[in-house]
Short mmCIF file of C-alpha atoms in Angstrom, two decimals:
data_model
loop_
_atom_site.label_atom_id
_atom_site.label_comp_id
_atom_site.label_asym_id
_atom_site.label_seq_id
_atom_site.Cartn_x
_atom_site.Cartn_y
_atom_site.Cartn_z
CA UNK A 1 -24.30 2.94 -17.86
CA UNK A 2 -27.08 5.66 -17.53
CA UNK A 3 -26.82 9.41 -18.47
CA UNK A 4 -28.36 12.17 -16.83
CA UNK A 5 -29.00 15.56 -18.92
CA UNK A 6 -29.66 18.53 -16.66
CA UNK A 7 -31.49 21.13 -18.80
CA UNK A 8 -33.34 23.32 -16.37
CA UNK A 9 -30.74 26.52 -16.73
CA UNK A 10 -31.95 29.97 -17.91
CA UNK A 11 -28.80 31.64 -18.80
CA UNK A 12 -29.54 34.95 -18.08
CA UNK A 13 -25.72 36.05 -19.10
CA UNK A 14 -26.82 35.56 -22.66
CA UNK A 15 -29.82 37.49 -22.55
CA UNK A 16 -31.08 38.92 -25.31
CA UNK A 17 -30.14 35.49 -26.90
CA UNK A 18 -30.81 33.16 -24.15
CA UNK A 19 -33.96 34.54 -22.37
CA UNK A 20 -36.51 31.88 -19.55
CA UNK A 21 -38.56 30.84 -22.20
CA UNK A 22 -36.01 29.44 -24.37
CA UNK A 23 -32.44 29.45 -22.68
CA UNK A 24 -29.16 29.15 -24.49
CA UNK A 25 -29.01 25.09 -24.32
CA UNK A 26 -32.18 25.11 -26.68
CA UNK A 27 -30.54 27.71 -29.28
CA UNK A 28 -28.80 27.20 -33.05
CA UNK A 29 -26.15 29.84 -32.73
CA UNK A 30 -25.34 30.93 -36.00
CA UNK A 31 -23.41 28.37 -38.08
CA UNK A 32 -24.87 25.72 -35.69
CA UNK A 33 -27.19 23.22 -37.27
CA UNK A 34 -28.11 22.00 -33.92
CA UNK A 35 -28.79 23.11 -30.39
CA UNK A 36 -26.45 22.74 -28.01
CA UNK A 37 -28.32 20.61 -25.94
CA UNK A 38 -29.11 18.64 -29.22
CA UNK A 39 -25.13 17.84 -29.48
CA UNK A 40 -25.22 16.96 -25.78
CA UNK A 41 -28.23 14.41 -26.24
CA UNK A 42 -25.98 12.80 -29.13
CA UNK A 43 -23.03 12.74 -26.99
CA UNK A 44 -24.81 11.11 -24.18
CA UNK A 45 -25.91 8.26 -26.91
CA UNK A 46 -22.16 7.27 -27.18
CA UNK A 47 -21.94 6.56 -23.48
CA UNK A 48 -25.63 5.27 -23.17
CA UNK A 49 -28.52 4.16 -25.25
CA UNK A 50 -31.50 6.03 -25.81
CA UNK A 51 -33.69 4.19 -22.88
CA UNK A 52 -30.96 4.80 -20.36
CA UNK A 53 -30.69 8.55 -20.74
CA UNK A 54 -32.53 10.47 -18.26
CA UNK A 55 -33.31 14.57 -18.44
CA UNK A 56 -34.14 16.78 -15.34
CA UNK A 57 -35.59 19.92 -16.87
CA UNK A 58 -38.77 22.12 -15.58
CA UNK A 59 -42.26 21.93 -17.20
CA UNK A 60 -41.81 25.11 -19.08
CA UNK A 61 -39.02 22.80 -20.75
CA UNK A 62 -40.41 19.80 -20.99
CA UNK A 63 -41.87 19.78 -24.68
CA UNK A 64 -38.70 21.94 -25.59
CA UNK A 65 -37.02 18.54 -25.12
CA UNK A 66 -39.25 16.67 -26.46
CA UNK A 67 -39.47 18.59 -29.49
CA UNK A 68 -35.50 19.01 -29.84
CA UNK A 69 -35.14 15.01 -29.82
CA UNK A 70 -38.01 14.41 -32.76
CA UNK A 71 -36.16 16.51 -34.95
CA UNK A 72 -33.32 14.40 -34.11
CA UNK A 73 -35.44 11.83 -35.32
CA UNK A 74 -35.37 9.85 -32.03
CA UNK A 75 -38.71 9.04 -29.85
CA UNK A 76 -37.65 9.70 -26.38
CA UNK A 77 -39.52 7.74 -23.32
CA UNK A 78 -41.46 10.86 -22.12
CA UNK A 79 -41.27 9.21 -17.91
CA UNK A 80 -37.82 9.77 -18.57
CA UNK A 81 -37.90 14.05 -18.77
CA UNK A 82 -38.34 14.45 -14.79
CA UNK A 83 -40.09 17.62 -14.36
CA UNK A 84 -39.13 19.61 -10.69
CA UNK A 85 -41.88 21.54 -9.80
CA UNK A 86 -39.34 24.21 -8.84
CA UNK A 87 -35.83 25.28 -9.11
CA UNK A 88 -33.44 24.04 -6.13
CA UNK A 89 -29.74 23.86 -7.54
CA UNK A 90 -27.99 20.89 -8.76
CA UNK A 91 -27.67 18.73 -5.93
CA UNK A 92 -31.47 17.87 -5.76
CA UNK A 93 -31.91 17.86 -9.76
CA UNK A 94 -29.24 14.75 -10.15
CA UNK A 95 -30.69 13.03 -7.01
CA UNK A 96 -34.08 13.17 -8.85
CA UNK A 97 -32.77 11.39 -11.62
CA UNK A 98 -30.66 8.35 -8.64
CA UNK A 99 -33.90 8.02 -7.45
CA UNK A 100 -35.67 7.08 -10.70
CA UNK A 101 -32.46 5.45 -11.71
CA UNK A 102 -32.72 2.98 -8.80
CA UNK A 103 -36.22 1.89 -9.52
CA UNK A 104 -34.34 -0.10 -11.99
CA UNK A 105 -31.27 -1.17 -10.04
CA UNK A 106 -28.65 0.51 -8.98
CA UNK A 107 -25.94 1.12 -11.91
CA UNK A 108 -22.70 3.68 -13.26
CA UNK A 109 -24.24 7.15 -13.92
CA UNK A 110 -22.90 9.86 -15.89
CA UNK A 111 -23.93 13.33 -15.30
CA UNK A 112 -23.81 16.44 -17.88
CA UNK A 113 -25.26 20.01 -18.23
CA UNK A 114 -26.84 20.66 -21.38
CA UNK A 115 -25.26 23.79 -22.46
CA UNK A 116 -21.13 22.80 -23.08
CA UNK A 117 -19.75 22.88 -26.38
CA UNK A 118 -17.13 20.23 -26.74
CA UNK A 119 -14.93 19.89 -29.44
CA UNK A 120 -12.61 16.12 -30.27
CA UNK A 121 -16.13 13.94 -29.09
CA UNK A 122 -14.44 11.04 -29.55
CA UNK A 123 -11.40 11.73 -27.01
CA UNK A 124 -14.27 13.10 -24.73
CA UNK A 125 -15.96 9.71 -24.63
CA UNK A 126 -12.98 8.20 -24.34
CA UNK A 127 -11.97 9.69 -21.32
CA UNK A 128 -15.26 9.72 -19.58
CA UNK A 129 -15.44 6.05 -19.71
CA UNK A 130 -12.32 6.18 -18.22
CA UNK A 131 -14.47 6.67 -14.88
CA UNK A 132 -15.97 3.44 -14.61
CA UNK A 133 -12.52 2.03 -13.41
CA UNK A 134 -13.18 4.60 -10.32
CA UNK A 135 -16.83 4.70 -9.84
CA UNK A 136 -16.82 1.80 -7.60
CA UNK A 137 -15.57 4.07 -4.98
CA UNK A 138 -15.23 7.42 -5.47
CA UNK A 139 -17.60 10.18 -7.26
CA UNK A 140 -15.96 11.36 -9.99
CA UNK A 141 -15.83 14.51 -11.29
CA UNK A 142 -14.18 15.94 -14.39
CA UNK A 143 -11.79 18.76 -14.93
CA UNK A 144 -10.29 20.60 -17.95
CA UNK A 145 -7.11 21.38 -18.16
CA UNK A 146 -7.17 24.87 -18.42
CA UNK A 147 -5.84 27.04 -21.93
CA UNK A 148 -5.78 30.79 -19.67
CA UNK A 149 -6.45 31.55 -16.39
CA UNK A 150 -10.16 32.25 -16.25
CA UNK A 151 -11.72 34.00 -13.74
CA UNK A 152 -15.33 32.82 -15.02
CA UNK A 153 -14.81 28.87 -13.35
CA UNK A 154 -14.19 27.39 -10.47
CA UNK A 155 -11.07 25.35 -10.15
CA UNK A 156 -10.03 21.74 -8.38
CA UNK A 157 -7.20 21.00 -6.85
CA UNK A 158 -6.04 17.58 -7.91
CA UNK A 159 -3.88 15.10 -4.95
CA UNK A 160 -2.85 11.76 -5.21
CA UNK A 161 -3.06 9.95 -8.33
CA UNK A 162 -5.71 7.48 -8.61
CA UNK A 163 -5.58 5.32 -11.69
CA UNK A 164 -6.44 7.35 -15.08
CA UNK A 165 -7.23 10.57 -12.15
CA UNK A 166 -6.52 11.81 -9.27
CA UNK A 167 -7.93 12.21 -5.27
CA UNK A 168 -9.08 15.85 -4.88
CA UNK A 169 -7.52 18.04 -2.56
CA UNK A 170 -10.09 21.10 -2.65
CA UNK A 171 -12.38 22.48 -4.76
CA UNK A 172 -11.66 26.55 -5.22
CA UNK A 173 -14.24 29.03 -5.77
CA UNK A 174 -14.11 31.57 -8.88
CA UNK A 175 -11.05 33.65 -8.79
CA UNK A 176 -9.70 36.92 -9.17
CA UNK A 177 -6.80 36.79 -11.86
CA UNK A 178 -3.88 37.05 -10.30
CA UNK A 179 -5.40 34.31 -7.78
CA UNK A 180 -6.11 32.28 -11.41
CA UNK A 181 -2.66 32.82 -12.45
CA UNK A 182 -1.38 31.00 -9.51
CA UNK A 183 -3.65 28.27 -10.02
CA UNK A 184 -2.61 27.91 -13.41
CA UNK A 185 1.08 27.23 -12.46
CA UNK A 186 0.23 24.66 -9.77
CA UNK A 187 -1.96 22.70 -12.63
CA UNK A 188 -5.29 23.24 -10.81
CA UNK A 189 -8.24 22.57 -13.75
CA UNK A 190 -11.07 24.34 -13.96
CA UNK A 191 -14.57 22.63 -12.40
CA UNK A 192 -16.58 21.32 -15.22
CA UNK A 193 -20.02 20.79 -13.55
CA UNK A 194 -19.86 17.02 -15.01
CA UNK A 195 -19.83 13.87 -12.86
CA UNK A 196 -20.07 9.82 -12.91
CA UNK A 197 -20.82 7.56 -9.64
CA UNK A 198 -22.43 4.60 -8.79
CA UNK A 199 -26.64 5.56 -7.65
CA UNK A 200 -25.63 3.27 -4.68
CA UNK A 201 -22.42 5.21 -3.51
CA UNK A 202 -23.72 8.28 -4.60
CA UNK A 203 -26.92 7.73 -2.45
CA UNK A 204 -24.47 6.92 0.57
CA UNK A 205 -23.07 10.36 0.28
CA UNK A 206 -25.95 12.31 -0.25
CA UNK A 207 -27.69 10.31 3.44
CA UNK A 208 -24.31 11.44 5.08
CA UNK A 209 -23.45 15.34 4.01
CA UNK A 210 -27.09 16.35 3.06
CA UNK A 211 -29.38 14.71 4.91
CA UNK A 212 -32.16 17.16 4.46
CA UNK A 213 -31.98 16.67 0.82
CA UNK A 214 -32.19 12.64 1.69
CA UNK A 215 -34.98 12.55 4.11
CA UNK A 216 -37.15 15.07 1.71
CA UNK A 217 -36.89 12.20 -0.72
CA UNK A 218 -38.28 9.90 1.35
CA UNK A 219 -41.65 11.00 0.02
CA UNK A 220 -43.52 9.81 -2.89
CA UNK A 221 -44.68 13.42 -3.32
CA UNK A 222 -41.94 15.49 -5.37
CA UNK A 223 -44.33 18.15 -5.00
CA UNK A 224 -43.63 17.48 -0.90
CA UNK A 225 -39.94 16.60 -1.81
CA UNK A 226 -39.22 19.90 -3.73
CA UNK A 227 -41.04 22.09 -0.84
CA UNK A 228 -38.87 20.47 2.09
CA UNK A 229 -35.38 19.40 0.48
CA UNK A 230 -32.84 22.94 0.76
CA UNK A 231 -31.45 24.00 -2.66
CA UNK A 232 -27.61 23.44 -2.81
CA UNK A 233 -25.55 22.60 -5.35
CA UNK A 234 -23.64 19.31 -5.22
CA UNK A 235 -20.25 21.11 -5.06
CA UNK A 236 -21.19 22.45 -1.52
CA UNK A 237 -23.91 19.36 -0.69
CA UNK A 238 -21.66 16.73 -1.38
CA UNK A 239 -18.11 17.29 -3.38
CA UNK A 240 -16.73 19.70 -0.73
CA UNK A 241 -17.58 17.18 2.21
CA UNK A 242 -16.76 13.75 0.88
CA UNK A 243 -13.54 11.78 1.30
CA UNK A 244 -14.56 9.84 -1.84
CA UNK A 245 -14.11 12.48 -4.43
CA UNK A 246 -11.86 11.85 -7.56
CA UNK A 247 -11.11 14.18 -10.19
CA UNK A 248 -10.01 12.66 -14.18
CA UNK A 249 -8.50 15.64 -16.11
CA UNK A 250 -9.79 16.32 -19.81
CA UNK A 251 -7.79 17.79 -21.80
CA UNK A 252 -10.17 19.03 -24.78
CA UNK A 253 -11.41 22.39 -26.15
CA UNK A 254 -14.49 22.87 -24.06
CA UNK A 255 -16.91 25.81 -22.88
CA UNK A 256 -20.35 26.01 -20.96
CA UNK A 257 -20.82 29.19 -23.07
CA UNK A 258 -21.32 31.60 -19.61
CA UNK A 259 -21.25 34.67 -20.89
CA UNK A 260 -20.47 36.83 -23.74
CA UNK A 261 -16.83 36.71 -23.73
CA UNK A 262 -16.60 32.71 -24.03
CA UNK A 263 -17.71 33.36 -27.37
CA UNK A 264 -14.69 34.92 -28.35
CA UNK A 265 -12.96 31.23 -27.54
CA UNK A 266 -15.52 29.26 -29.99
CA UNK A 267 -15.91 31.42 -32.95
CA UNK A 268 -13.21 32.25 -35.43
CA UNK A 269 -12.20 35.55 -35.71
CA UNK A 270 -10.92 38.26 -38.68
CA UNK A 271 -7.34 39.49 -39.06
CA UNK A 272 -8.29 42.23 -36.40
CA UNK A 273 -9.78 39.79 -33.97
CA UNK A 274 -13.13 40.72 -34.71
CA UNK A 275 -15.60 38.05 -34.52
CA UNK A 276 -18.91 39.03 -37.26
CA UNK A 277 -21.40 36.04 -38.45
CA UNK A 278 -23.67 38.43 -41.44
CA UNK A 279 -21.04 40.23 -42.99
CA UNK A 280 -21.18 43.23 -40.75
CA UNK A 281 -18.71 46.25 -41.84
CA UNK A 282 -15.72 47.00 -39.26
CA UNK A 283 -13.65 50.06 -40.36
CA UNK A 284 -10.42 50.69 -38.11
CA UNK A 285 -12.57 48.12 -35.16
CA UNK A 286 -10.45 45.65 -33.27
CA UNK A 287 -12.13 42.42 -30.89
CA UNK A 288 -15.25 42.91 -31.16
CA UNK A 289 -18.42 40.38 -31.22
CA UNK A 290 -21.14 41.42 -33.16
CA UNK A 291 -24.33 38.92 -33.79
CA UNK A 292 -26.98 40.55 -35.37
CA UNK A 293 -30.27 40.05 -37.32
CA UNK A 294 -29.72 38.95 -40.88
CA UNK A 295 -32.09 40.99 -42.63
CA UNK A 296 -29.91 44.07 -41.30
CA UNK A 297 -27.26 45.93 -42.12
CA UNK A 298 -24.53 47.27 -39.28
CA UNK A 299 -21.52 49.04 -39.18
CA UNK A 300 -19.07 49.89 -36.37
CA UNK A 301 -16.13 52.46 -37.00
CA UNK A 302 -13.48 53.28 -34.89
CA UNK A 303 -14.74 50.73 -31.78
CA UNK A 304 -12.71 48.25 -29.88
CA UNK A 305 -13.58 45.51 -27.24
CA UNK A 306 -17.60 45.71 -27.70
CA UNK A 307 -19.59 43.03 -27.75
CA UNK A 308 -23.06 44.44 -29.71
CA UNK A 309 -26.37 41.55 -29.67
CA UNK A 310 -29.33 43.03 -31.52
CA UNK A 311 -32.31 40.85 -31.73
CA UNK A 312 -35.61 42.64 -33.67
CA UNK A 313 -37.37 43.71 -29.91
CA UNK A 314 -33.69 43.79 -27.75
CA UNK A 315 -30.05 45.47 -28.18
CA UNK A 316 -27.05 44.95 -25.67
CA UNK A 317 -23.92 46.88 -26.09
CA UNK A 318 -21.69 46.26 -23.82
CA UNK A 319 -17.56 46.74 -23.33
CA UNK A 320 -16.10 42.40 -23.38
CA UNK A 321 -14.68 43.11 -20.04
CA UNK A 322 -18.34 43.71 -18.49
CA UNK A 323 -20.27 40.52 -20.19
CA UNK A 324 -20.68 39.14 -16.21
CA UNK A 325 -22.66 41.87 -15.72
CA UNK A 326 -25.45 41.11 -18.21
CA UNK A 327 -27.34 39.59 -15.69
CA UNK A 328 -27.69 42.54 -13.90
CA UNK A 329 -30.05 43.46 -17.07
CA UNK A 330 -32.11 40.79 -16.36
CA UNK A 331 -32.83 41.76 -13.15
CA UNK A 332 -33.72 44.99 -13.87
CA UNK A 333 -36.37 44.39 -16.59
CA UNK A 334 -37.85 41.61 -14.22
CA UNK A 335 -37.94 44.46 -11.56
CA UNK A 336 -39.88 46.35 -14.68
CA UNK A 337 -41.79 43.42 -15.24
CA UNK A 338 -40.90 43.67 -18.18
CA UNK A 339 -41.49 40.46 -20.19
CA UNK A 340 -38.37 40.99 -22.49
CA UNK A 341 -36.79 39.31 -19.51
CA UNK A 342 -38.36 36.48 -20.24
CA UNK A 343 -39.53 35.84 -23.88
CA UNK A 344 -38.32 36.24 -27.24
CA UNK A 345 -40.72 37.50 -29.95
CA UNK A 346 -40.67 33.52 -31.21
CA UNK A 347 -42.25 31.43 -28.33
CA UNK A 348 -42.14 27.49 -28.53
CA UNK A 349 -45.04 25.12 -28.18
CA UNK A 350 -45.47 21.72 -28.22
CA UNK A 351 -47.22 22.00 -31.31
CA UNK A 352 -44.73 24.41 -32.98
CA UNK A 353 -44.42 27.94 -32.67
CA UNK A 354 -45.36 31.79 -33.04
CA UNK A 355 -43.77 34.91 -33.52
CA UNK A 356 -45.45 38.21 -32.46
CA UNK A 357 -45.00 40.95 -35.90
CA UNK A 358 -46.51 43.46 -34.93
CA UNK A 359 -48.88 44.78 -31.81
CA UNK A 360 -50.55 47.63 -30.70
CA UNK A 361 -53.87 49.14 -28.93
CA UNK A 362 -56.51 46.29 -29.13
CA UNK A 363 -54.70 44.63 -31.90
CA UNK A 364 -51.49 41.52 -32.68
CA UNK A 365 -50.04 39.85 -35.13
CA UNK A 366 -48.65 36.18 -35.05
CA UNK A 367 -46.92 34.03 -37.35
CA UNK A 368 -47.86 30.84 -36.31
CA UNK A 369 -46.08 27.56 -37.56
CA UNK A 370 -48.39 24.41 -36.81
CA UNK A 371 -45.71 20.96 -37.37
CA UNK A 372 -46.97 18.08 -39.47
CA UNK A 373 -49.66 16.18 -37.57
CA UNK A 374 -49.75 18.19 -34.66
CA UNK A 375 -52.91 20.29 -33.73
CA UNK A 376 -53.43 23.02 -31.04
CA UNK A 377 -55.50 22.68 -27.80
CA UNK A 378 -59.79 22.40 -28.09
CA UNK A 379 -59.83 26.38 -26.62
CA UNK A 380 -61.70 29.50 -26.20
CA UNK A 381 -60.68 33.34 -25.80
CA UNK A 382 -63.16 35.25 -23.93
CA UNK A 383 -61.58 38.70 -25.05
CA UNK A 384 -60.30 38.26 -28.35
CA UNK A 385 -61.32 37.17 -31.80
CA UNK A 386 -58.98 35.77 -35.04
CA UNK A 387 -58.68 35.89 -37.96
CA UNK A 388 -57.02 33.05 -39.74
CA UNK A 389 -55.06 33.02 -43.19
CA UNK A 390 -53.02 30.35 -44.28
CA UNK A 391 -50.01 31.19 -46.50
CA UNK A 392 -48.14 27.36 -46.68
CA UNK A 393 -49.73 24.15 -46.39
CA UNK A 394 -53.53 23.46 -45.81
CA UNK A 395 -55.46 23.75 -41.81
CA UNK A 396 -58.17 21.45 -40.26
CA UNK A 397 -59.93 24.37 -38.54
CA UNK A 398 -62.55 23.21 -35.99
CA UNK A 399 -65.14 25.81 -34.62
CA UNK A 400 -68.27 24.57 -32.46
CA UNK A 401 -67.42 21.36 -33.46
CA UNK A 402 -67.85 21.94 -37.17
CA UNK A 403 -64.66 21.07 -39.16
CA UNK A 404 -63.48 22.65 -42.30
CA UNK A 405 -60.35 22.79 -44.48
CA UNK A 406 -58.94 26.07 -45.07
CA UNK A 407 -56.29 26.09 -48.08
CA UNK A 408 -52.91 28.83 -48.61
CA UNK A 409 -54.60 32.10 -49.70
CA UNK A 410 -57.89 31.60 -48.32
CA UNK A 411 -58.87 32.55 -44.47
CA UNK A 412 -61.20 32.07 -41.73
CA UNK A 413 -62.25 34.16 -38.52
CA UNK A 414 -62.85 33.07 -34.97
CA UNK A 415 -65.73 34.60 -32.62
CA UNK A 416 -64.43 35.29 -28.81
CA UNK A 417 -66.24 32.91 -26.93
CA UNK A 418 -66.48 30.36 -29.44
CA UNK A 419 -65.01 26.96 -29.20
CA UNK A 420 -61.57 26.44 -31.56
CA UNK A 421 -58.69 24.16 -32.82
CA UNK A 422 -55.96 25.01 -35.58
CA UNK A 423 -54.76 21.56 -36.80
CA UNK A 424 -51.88 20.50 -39.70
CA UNK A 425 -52.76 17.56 -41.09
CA UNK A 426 -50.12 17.76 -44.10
CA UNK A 427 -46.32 16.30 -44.22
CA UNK A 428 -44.87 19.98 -44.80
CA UNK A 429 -45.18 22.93 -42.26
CA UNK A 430 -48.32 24.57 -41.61
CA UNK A 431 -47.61 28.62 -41.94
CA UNK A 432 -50.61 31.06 -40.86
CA UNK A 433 -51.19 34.56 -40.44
CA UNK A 434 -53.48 34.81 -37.22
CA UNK A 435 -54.64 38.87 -36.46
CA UNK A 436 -55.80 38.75 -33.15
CA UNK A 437 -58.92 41.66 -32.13
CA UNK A 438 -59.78 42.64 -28.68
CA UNK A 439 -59.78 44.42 -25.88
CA UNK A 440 -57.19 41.73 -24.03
CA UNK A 441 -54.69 39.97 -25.93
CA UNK A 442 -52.63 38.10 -23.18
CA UNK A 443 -52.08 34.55 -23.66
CA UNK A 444 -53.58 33.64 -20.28
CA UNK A 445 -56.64 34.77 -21.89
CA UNK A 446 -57.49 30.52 -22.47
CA UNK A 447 -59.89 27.90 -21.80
CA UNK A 448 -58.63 24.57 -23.16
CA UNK A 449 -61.35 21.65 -22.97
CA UNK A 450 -59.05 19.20 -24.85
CA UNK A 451 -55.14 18.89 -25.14
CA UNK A 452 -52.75 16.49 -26.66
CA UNK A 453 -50.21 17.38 -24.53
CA UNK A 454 -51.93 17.52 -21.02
CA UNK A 455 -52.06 20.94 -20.70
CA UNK A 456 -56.21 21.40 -19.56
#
């Protein structure tokens, strides 16, 4: 069997968490060790083994996932992190990964976002195997059996039973609640977004229902493919049209973390139904969600049904009933161009990270964290000098092609226009101070003449 991860989302209903750069499958919520698309790369090597799992993500992504696996301590084959040059829905994203699939051979595939939090694993893999008894015929896809009727999901109409599942009568789109209510009582389950087929039959369907989607791939070019195939999701591409659809219910605790108020289903809450991870004080408050910085200290009197995120550059206060509308937030600031859409004060890098302190007129401040025996690109700033102190571990700093060691407590400073690399060639975490001086301090301010990650 071979699993495909799909970890291209944004999840802009989680913003200020979940921002573009680094969306909510890539996060440790609070008492969360790992990611969640961590726990779904483990789950996936129940079903599969590491060399048949497959990961269609976007380039911004790409070393996320890399990264994320390492510190599981695995080393992932990187030809198998597919990288769409752009964006177009699901439908294209797991027919990326059939394609590659069948240079191999065709074979059972299982399909599964990266952002669902799953509790009982074990019953989970139990009953997705359950699919290879249909996948010689239908496309399966599973459903939960749902706890309340959610208006957040859509739902599936199950027909005739089909071995450990059922033929599907019609998939329903995302309803009001009465309209849930009723689907509740005629056990309907809610749409998962999770899948398992044969590449073969699977390829079948896609050449009859979306045949723009199959003749795009046709080309060897997925630069050509992803300008000329449509973007559609495989619920309207494929599982509305077929004949050959089966649904297999699950009936396990299990979220895809959409918006605010799923959190309210995952994380345990006080006698008055508040749900608080820092030991925020509540005095006569009832339901609310509050996740806030550590290093802070909140209070909320006399409030009810708020859900309050405060991140050190971003608040959102908003009533639980209104967490859809988050995105709407998003939209605005990217109207604003404002990059708070978009990026957290910690960005990721291949390398490691940074986290902005402080800026101001002609002036930043970074934390930077270099990994152990990784090293940033060969580069120049035309705009901006730095100054370098290290505070843990020791830096191979090479300027002009002169190398040097510079120890914790001691420093060294960077001309603009002169030729640069920060490397950590320790075991422990490299930890430095860089105050950046200039007149432009944008990070597209770069010329990189060497890269160990192909970024020149």
């Amino acid at each position: 069997m071979k699993a495909v991860i799909l970890a291209g989302g944004s999840g802009t209903r989680l913003w200020p968490l979940s921002r573009n750069n680094f969306p909510k499958q890539f996060l440790k919520l609070k008492n969360m060790d790992k990611s969640i698309f961590q726990l779904s790369f483990e789950r996936c090597l129940k079903l599969a083994g590491l060399a048949e799992i497959y990961i269609v993500t976007n380039k911004n992504y790409k070393f996320l996932v890399l990264g994320q696996i390492e510190e599981l301590g695995y080393r992932f084959t990187e030809s198998h992190i597919l990288v769409e040059p752009q964006g177009k829905n699901t439908l294209p994203a797991i027919y990326y990964a059939v394609k590659e699939i069948q240079k191999q051979g065709d074979d059972i595939t299982a399909v599964f976002p990266s952002d669902h939090l799953i509790e009982d694993e074990e019953k989970f893999i139990r009953t997705v195997k359950e699919g290879e008894q249909l996948a010689g015929e239908y496309i399966i896809t599973y459903g939960i059996r749902p706890n309340k009727p959610h208006t957040g999901y859509g739902y599936i109409k199950p027909a005739t039973p089909l071995g450990p599942g059922y033929q599907v009568a019609e998939f329903k789109e995302k309803p009001d609640h009465e309209t849930a209510l009723v689907y509740l009582e005629k056990g309907y389950l809610w749409n998962s977004g999770m899948f398992m087929f044969r590449t073969d039959i699977f390829t079948g369907e896609v050449r009859r229902h979306s045949p723009e989607v199959y003749e795009a791939f046709k080309s060897s070019d997925i630069n050509e493919i992803y300008e000329k195939t449509p973007s559609i999701s495989i619920d309207y591409g494929i599982m509305e049209k077929s004949g050959r659809v089966a649904v297999i219910p699950l009936n396990i605790k299990w979220s895809d973390l959409g918006s605010f108020d799923t959190f309210y289903d995952e994380f345990a809450r006080d006698e008055n139904g508040n749900i608080t991870f820092n030991g925020e004080i509540l005095i006569d408050s009832s339901n609310n969600l509050l996740y806030t910085s550590k290093d802070k200290t909140v209070a909320l009197i006399g409030a009810s049904d708020l859900i309050v995120v405060d991140q050190k550059d971003a608040l959102l206060i908003c009533k639980k009933d209104q967490s859809q509308k988050v995105k709407e937030v998003v939209d605005r600031l990217k109207a604003g161009n404002n990059p708070r859409a978009d990026y957290h004060l910690t960005t990721y890098r291949p390398w490691g990270s940074y986290t902005i302190l402080e800026e101001g007129l002609f002036y930043k401040i970074k934390r930077i964290t270099v990994l152990p025996g990784k090293k940033l690109s060969y580069q120049l700033h035309h705009h901006r000098s730095e100054h370098w102190i290290v505070v843990k571990g020791t830096a191979r700093v090479t300027v002009e092609g002169a190398e040097s060691f510079v120890r914790s407590g001691e420093s060294t400073f960077v001309k603009s226009g002169y030729k640069h690399r920060l490397e950590n060639p320790g075991k422990v975490l490299l930890e430095v101070i860089e105050v950046q001086l200039g007149e432009y301090l944008e990070e597209d301010d770069i010329v990189r003449f060497d890269d160990d990650f192909g970024r020149c």
